[in-house]
């Protein structure tokens, strides 16, 4: 037969409090892990954008520079002027793609805000229970 709430000894009440506190801490840690995992996935995606942007810029440097420099030289520009113009354009494209990834990283915070809010609520609740 289960004891009624009023009939529980102080030791039983402390035992329940200890178990409940341990459960609460485990759940808070699990929530923090879940939240950080989701945020880390977004950060990884944005880092991939940066890597892809850098790769595209490099590939563009190899392929387009060679072709366009030759075309510009055939149109009457010197080799160095042709290479300079094409290099600036390709670098600008690479910069813009990399900026997209950097911008995405700046908007994603790794702070587990939901967990922090829950911990604040729990602390407020615990203070209310003491009074």
Short mmCIF file of N, CA and C in Angstrom, two decimals:
data_model
loop_
_atom_site.label_atom_id
_atom_site.label_comp_id
_atom_site.label_asym_id
_atom_site.label_seq_id
_atom_site.Cartn_x
_atom_site.Cartn_y
_atom_site.Cartn_z
N UNK A 1 0.84 -1.18 0.00
CA UNK A 1 0.00 0.00 0.00
C UNK A 1 0.88 1.24 0.00
N UNK A 2 0.56 2.16 -0.85
CA UNK A 2 1.35 3.38 -1.00
C UNK A 2 0.97 4.37 0.09
N UNK A 3 1.99 5.01 0.67
CA UNK A 3 1.74 5.99 1.73
C UNK A 3 1.17 7.26 1.13
N UNK A 4 0.25 7.87 1.86
CA UNK A 4 -0.28 9.16 1.41
C UNK A 4 0.79 10.22 1.57
N UNK A 5 0.62 11.32 0.85
CA UNK A 5 1.61 12.39 0.85
C UNK A 5 1.87 12.91 2.28
N UNK A 6 0.84 13.03 3.08
CA UNK A 6 1.01 13.55 4.44
C UNK A 6 1.72 12.55 5.35
N UNK A 7 1.65 11.26 5.00
CA UNK A 7 2.21 10.23 5.87
C UNK A 7 3.67 9.92 5.57
N UNK A 8 4.25 10.56 4.58
CA UNK A 8 5.63 10.26 4.21
C UNK A 8 6.58 10.90 5.21
N UNK A 9 7.64 10.15 5.48
CA UNK A 9 8.64 10.66 6.40
C UNK A 9 9.52 11.68 5.69
N UNK A 10 10.26 12.40 6.49
CA UNK A 10 11.17 13.40 5.94
C UNK A 10 12.20 12.73 5.03
N UNK A 11 12.67 11.57 5.40
CA UNK A 11 13.63 10.83 4.59
C UNK A 11 13.05 10.45 3.24
N UNK A 12 11.80 10.01 3.23
CA UNK A 12 11.15 9.66 1.97
C UNK A 12 10.99 10.89 1.08
N UNK A 13 10.61 11.99 1.69
CA UNK A 13 10.46 13.23 0.92
C UNK A 13 11.79 13.67 0.32
N UNK A 14 12.86 13.60 1.09
CA UNK A 14 14.18 13.96 0.57
C UNK A 14 14.60 12.98 -0.52
N UNK A 15 14.27 11.71 -0.38
CA UNK A 15 14.58 10.72 -1.41
C UNK A 15 13.88 11.05 -2.70
N UNK A 16 12.58 11.41 -2.60
CA UNK A 16 11.83 11.80 -3.80
C UNK A 16 12.42 13.06 -4.43
N UNK A 17 12.76 14.02 -3.59
CA UNK A 17 13.36 15.25 -4.09
C UNK A 17 14.66 14.96 -4.83
N UNK A 18 15.47 14.08 -4.27
CA UNK A 18 16.74 13.72 -4.88
C UNK A 18 16.52 13.06 -6.24
N UNK A 19 15.58 12.11 -6.31
CA UNK A 19 15.28 11.43 -7.58
C UNK A 19 14.73 12.41 -8.61
N UNK A 20 13.81 13.26 -8.17
CA UNK A 20 13.21 14.23 -9.09
C UNK A 20 14.25 15.22 -9.61
N UNK A 21 15.15 15.64 -8.73
CA UNK A 21 16.21 16.57 -9.13
C UNK A 21 17.14 15.90 -10.13
N UNK A 22 17.50 14.66 -9.89
CA UNK A 22 18.37 13.93 -10.82
C UNK A 22 17.68 13.77 -12.17
N UNK A 23 16.39 13.44 -12.16
CA UNK A 23 15.64 13.32 -13.42
C UNK A 23 15.62 14.65 -14.16
N UNK A 24 15.38 15.73 -13.42
CA UNK A 24 15.33 17.05 -14.02
C UNK A 24 16.67 17.42 -14.67
N UNK A 25 17.74 17.16 -13.97
CA UNK A 25 19.07 17.48 -14.50
C UNK A 25 19.34 16.65 -15.76
N UNK A 26 19.00 15.36 -15.73
CA UNK A 26 19.21 14.52 -16.91
C UNK A 26 18.41 15.04 -18.11
N UNK A 27 17.17 15.43 -17.86
CA UNK A 27 16.34 15.94 -18.95
C UNK A 27 16.87 17.27 -19.48
N UNK A 28 17.36 18.12 -18.60
CA UNK A 28 17.93 19.39 -19.04
C UNK A 28 19.18 19.17 -19.88
N UNK A 29 20.02 18.23 -19.49
CA UNK A 29 21.22 17.91 -20.26
C UNK A 29 20.83 17.35 -21.62
N UNK A 30 19.81 16.49 -21.64
CA UNK A 30 19.34 15.94 -22.91
C UNK A 30 18.80 17.05 -23.82
N UNK A 31 18.06 17.98 -23.26
CA UNK A 31 17.53 19.10 -24.04
C UNK A 31 18.68 19.95 -24.60
N UNK A 32 19.68 20.21 -23.78
CA UNK A 32 20.82 21.00 -24.23
C UNK A 32 21.55 20.29 -25.37
N UNK A 33 21.73 18.98 -25.25
CA UNK A 33 22.40 18.23 -26.31
C UNK A 33 21.61 18.30 -27.61
N UNK A 34 20.31 18.11 -27.51
CA UNK A 34 19.46 18.16 -28.71
C UNK A 34 19.53 19.52 -29.36
N UNK A 35 19.44 20.56 -28.56
CA UNK A 35 19.46 21.92 -29.10
C UNK A 35 20.81 22.25 -29.73
N UNK A 36 21.89 21.88 -29.07
CA UNK A 36 23.22 22.15 -29.61
C UNK A 36 23.48 21.35 -30.88
N UNK A 37 22.97 20.13 -30.93
CA UNK A 37 23.13 19.30 -32.12
C UNK A 37 22.44 19.94 -33.32
N UNK A 38 21.24 20.45 -33.13
CA UNK A 38 20.52 21.11 -34.22
C UNK A 38 21.27 22.36 -34.69
N UNK A 39 21.79 23.12 -33.76
CA UNK A 39 22.53 24.34 -34.13
C UNK A 39 23.85 23.98 -34.82
N UNK A 40 24.50 22.93 -34.36
CA UNK A 40 25.76 22.51 -34.98
C UNK A 40 25.53 22.05 -36.42
N UNK A 41 24.38 21.43 -36.68
CA UNK A 41 24.06 21.02 -38.04
C UNK A 41 23.93 22.23 -38.96
N UNK A 42 23.29 23.28 -38.47
CA UNK A 42 23.16 24.50 -39.28
C UNK A 42 24.53 25.13 -39.51
N UNK A 43 25.37 25.14 -38.50
CA UNK A 43 26.72 25.71 -38.65
C UNK A 43 27.50 24.90 -39.68
N UNK A 44 27.37 23.58 -39.65
CA UNK A 44 28.08 22.74 -40.61
C UNK A 44 27.60 23.01 -42.03
N UNK A 45 26.30 23.23 -42.19
CA UNK A 45 25.76 23.53 -43.53
C UNK A 45 26.35 24.85 -44.04
N UNK A 46 26.41 25.86 -43.19
CA UNK A 46 26.97 27.14 -43.62
C UNK A 46 28.47 27.03 -43.90
N UNK A 47 29.16 26.22 -43.13
CA UNK A 47 30.58 26.00 -43.38
C UNK A 47 30.77 25.31 -44.73
N UNK A 48 29.84 24.42 -45.07
CA UNK A 48 29.90 23.77 -46.38
C UNK A 48 29.70 24.79 -47.50
N UNK A 49 28.80 25.76 -47.29
CA UNK A 49 28.64 26.83 -48.28
C UNK A 49 29.96 27.58 -48.48
N UNK A 50 30.65 27.84 -47.40
CA UNK A 50 31.94 28.54 -47.51
C UNK A 50 32.93 27.70 -48.30
N UNK A 51 32.99 26.40 -48.00
CA UNK A 51 33.92 25.51 -48.69
C UNK A 51 33.57 25.41 -50.17
N UNK A 52 32.28 25.26 -50.47
CA UNK A 52 31.86 25.17 -51.87
C UNK A 52 32.16 26.48 -52.59
N UNK A 53 31.91 27.59 -51.93
CA UNK A 53 32.23 28.88 -52.53
C UNK A 53 33.71 29.01 -52.85
N UNK A 54 34.53 28.56 -51.94
CA UNK A 54 35.97 28.62 -52.17
C UNK A 54 36.38 27.71 -53.33
N UNK A 55 35.79 26.52 -53.38
CA UNK A 55 36.11 25.58 -54.45
C UNK A 55 35.66 26.13 -55.81
N UNK A 56 34.47 26.70 -55.84
CA UNK A 56 33.97 27.28 -57.09
C UNK A 56 34.86 28.44 -57.53
N UNK A 57 35.27 29.25 -56.59
CA UNK A 57 36.15 30.36 -56.93
C UNK A 57 37.48 29.84 -57.50
N UNK A 58 38.00 28.79 -56.91
CA UNK A 58 39.26 28.22 -57.39
C UNK A 58 39.09 27.60 -58.78
N UNK A 59 38.01 26.83 -58.96
CA UNK A 59 37.76 26.22 -60.27
C UNK A 59 37.56 27.31 -61.32
N UNK A 60 36.85 28.35 -60.94
CA UNK A 60 36.67 29.46 -61.86
C UNK A 60 37.98 30.12 -62.22
N UNK A 61 38.84 30.22 -61.24
CA UNK A 61 40.15 30.81 -61.49
C UNK A 61 40.93 30.00 -62.52
N UNK A 62 40.83 28.69 -62.44
CA UNK A 62 41.58 27.84 -63.37
C UNK A 62 40.98 27.82 -64.77
N UNK A 63 39.67 27.68 -64.85
CA UNK A 63 39.04 27.51 -66.17
C UNK A 63 38.76 28.83 -66.86
N UNK A 64 38.07 29.70 -66.20
CA UNK A 64 37.64 30.94 -66.82
C UNK A 64 38.80 31.88 -67.07
N UNK A 65 39.71 31.94 -66.14
CA UNK A 65 40.85 32.85 -66.31
C UNK A 65 41.60 32.52 -67.59
N UNK A 66 41.86 31.25 -67.78
CA UNK A 66 42.62 30.87 -68.97
C UNK A 66 41.88 31.24 -70.25
N UNK A 67 40.59 30.90 -70.30
CA UNK A 67 39.82 31.16 -71.52
C UNK A 67 39.62 32.65 -71.77
N UNK A 68 39.21 33.38 -70.76
CA UNK A 68 38.90 34.79 -70.94
C UNK A 68 40.17 35.61 -71.16
N UNK A 69 41.24 35.26 -70.52
CA UNK A 69 42.50 35.98 -70.73
C UNK A 69 42.91 35.84 -72.19
N UNK A 70 42.75 34.65 -72.73
CA UNK A 70 43.11 34.43 -74.14
C UNK A 70 42.21 35.27 -75.05
N UNK A 71 40.90 35.30 -74.75
CA UNK A 71 39.97 36.09 -75.56
C UNK A 71 40.31 37.58 -75.48
N UNK A 72 40.57 38.08 -74.29
CA UNK A 72 40.89 39.50 -74.14
C UNK A 72 42.19 39.86 -74.84
N UNK A 73 43.14 38.96 -74.79
CA UNK A 73 44.41 39.21 -75.46
C UNK A 73 44.19 39.24 -76.97
N UNK A 74 43.32 38.36 -77.45
CA UNK A 74 43.01 38.34 -78.89
C UNK A 74 42.29 39.62 -79.32
N UNK A 75 41.61 40.28 -78.38
CA UNK A 75 40.90 41.52 -78.68
C UNK A 75 41.84 42.73 -78.63
N UNK A 76 43.08 42.52 -78.26
CA UNK A 76 44.03 43.62 -78.31
C UNK A 76 44.64 44.02 -76.97
N UNK A 77 44.15 43.48 -75.85
CA UNK A 77 44.76 43.81 -74.54
C UNK A 77 46.06 43.02 -74.37
N UNK A 78 46.90 43.54 -73.51
CA UNK A 78 48.11 42.79 -73.19
C UNK A 78 47.74 41.60 -72.31
N UNK A 79 48.64 40.63 -72.23
CA UNK A 79 48.37 39.44 -71.41
C UNK A 79 48.14 39.82 -69.94
N UNK A 80 48.98 40.68 -69.44
CA UNK A 80 48.85 41.02 -68.02
C UNK A 80 47.57 41.78 -67.73
N UNK A 81 47.13 42.65 -68.60
CA UNK A 81 45.88 43.39 -68.38
C UNK A 81 44.69 42.44 -68.46
N UNK A 82 44.74 41.51 -69.40
CA UNK A 82 43.67 40.52 -69.52
C UNK A 82 43.57 39.68 -68.25
N UNK A 83 44.71 39.22 -67.77
CA UNK A 83 44.73 38.39 -66.57
C UNK A 83 44.24 39.16 -65.35
N UNK A 84 44.59 40.41 -65.25
CA UNK A 84 44.17 41.23 -64.12
C UNK A 84 42.66 41.42 -64.10
N UNK A 85 42.09 41.75 -65.22
CA UNK A 85 40.63 41.97 -65.29
C UNK A 85 39.88 40.70 -64.92
N UNK A 86 40.26 39.59 -65.51
CA UNK A 86 39.57 38.32 -65.26
C UNK A 86 39.78 37.88 -63.80
N UNK A 87 40.95 38.05 -63.29
CA UNK A 87 41.22 37.68 -61.89
C UNK A 87 40.35 38.44 -60.92
N UNK A 88 40.15 39.71 -61.14
CA UNK A 88 39.31 40.54 -60.27
C UNK A 88 37.86 40.06 -60.31
N UNK A 89 37.35 39.76 -61.48
CA UNK A 89 35.97 39.30 -61.61
C UNK A 89 35.76 37.97 -60.90
N UNK A 90 36.67 37.02 -61.12
CA UNK A 90 36.54 35.70 -60.49
C UNK A 90 36.66 35.81 -58.97
N UNK A 91 37.58 36.61 -58.50
CA UNK A 91 37.73 36.79 -57.05
C UNK A 91 36.47 37.40 -56.45
N UNK A 92 35.83 38.31 -57.13
CA UNK A 92 34.59 38.91 -56.65
C UNK A 92 33.48 37.88 -56.50
N UNK A 93 33.34 37.00 -57.49
CA UNK A 93 32.32 35.95 -57.42
C UNK A 93 32.61 35.03 -56.22
N UNK A 94 33.84 34.63 -56.06
CA UNK A 94 34.21 33.78 -54.92
C UNK A 94 33.94 34.45 -53.59
N UNK A 95 34.22 35.73 -53.52
CA UNK A 95 33.97 36.51 -52.30
C UNK A 95 32.48 36.52 -51.97
N UNK A 96 31.65 36.74 -52.97
CA UNK A 96 30.20 36.81 -52.73
C UNK A 96 29.64 35.48 -52.23
N UNK A 97 30.09 34.38 -52.79
CA UNK A 97 29.62 33.06 -52.33
C UNK A 97 30.10 32.80 -50.91
N UNK A 98 31.35 33.10 -50.62
CA UNK A 98 31.87 32.90 -49.26
C UNK A 98 31.14 33.79 -48.26
N UNK A 99 30.79 35.01 -48.67
CA UNK A 99 30.05 35.91 -47.78
C UNK A 99 28.69 35.34 -47.41
N UNK A 100 28.06 34.61 -48.34
CA UNK A 100 26.78 33.98 -48.02
C UNK A 100 26.94 33.01 -46.85
N UNK A 101 27.96 32.20 -46.89
CA UNK A 101 28.20 31.27 -45.80
C UNK A 101 28.56 31.98 -44.50
N UNK A 102 29.36 33.00 -44.58
CA UNK A 102 29.75 33.77 -43.38
C UNK A 102 28.52 34.45 -42.78
N UNK A 103 27.68 35.00 -43.63
CA UNK A 103 26.45 35.66 -43.16
C UNK A 103 25.57 34.66 -42.43
N UNK A 104 25.44 33.46 -42.97
CA UNK A 104 24.64 32.43 -42.32
C UNK A 104 25.20 32.05 -40.97
N UNK A 105 26.52 31.97 -40.86
CA UNK A 105 27.15 31.62 -39.58
C UNK A 105 26.91 32.71 -38.54
N UNK A 106 26.89 33.95 -38.95
CA UNK A 106 26.69 35.05 -38.01
C UNK A 106 25.27 35.07 -37.46
N UNK A 107 24.31 34.55 -38.22
CA UNK A 107 22.92 34.56 -37.77
C UNK A 107 22.58 33.38 -36.87
N UNK A 108 23.38 32.32 -36.90
CA UNK A 108 23.12 31.15 -36.06
C UNK A 108 23.93 31.25 -34.77
N UNK A 109 23.22 31.18 -33.67
CA UNK A 109 23.87 31.23 -32.37
C UNK A 109 23.96 29.81 -31.82
N UNK A 110 25.06 29.49 -31.17
CA UNK A 110 25.21 28.18 -30.55
C UNK A 110 24.69 28.15 -29.12
N UNK A 111 24.17 29.25 -28.64
CA UNK A 111 23.65 29.31 -27.28
C UNK A 111 22.36 28.49 -27.19
N UNK A 112 22.28 27.56 -26.25
CA UNK A 112 21.07 26.75 -26.10
C UNK A 112 19.98 27.55 -25.39
N UNK A 113 19.32 28.44 -26.10
CA UNK A 113 18.37 29.38 -25.49
C UNK A 113 17.19 28.68 -24.83
N UNK A 114 16.67 27.61 -25.44
CA UNK A 114 15.54 26.90 -24.83
C UNK A 114 15.94 26.29 -23.49
N UNK A 115 17.12 25.71 -23.44
CA UNK A 115 17.60 25.11 -22.20
C UNK A 115 17.79 26.17 -21.12
N UNK A 116 18.35 27.31 -21.49
CA UNK A 116 18.56 28.39 -20.53
C UNK A 116 17.23 28.88 -19.98
N UNK A 117 16.23 29.03 -20.86
CA UNK A 117 14.91 29.46 -20.40
C UNK A 117 14.30 28.45 -19.44
N UNK A 118 14.42 27.17 -19.77
CA UNK A 118 13.88 26.12 -18.90
C UNK A 118 14.59 26.13 -17.55
N UNK A 119 15.89 26.31 -17.55
CA UNK A 119 16.63 26.36 -16.28
C UNK A 119 16.20 27.56 -15.44
N UNK A 120 15.96 28.69 -16.09
CA UNK A 120 15.49 29.87 -15.36
C UNK A 120 14.11 29.60 -14.75
N UNK A 121 13.23 28.96 -15.53
CA UNK A 121 11.90 28.63 -15.02
C UNK A 121 12.00 27.67 -13.85
N UNK A 122 12.88 26.68 -13.97
CA UNK A 122 13.06 25.72 -12.88
C UNK A 122 13.59 26.40 -11.62
N UNK A 123 14.53 27.31 -11.79
CA UNK A 123 15.08 28.03 -10.64
C UNK A 123 14.00 28.87 -9.97
N UNK A 124 13.17 29.54 -10.79
CA UNK A 124 12.08 30.34 -10.23
C UNK A 124 11.09 29.46 -9.51
N UNK A 125 10.79 28.31 -10.07
CA UNK A 125 9.87 27.37 -9.44
C UNK A 125 10.43 26.88 -8.11
N UNK A 126 11.74 26.53 -8.11
CA UNK A 126 12.37 26.04 -6.88
C UNK A 126 12.37 27.11 -5.79
N UNK A 127 12.59 28.36 -6.16
CA UNK A 127 12.54 29.45 -5.18
C UNK A 127 11.13 29.58 -4.60
N UNK A 128 10.14 29.42 -5.45
CA UNK A 128 8.75 29.49 -4.99
C UNK A 128 8.39 28.36 -4.05
N UNK A 129 9.02 27.20 -4.22
CA UNK A 129 8.74 26.04 -3.37
C UNK A 129 9.34 26.20 -1.98
N UNK A 130 10.40 26.94 -1.87
CA UNK A 130 11.08 27.13 -0.58
C UNK A 130 10.33 28.08 0.33
N UNK A 131 9.60 29.02 -0.26
CA UNK A 131 8.94 30.03 0.57
C UNK A 131 7.60 29.57 1.04
#
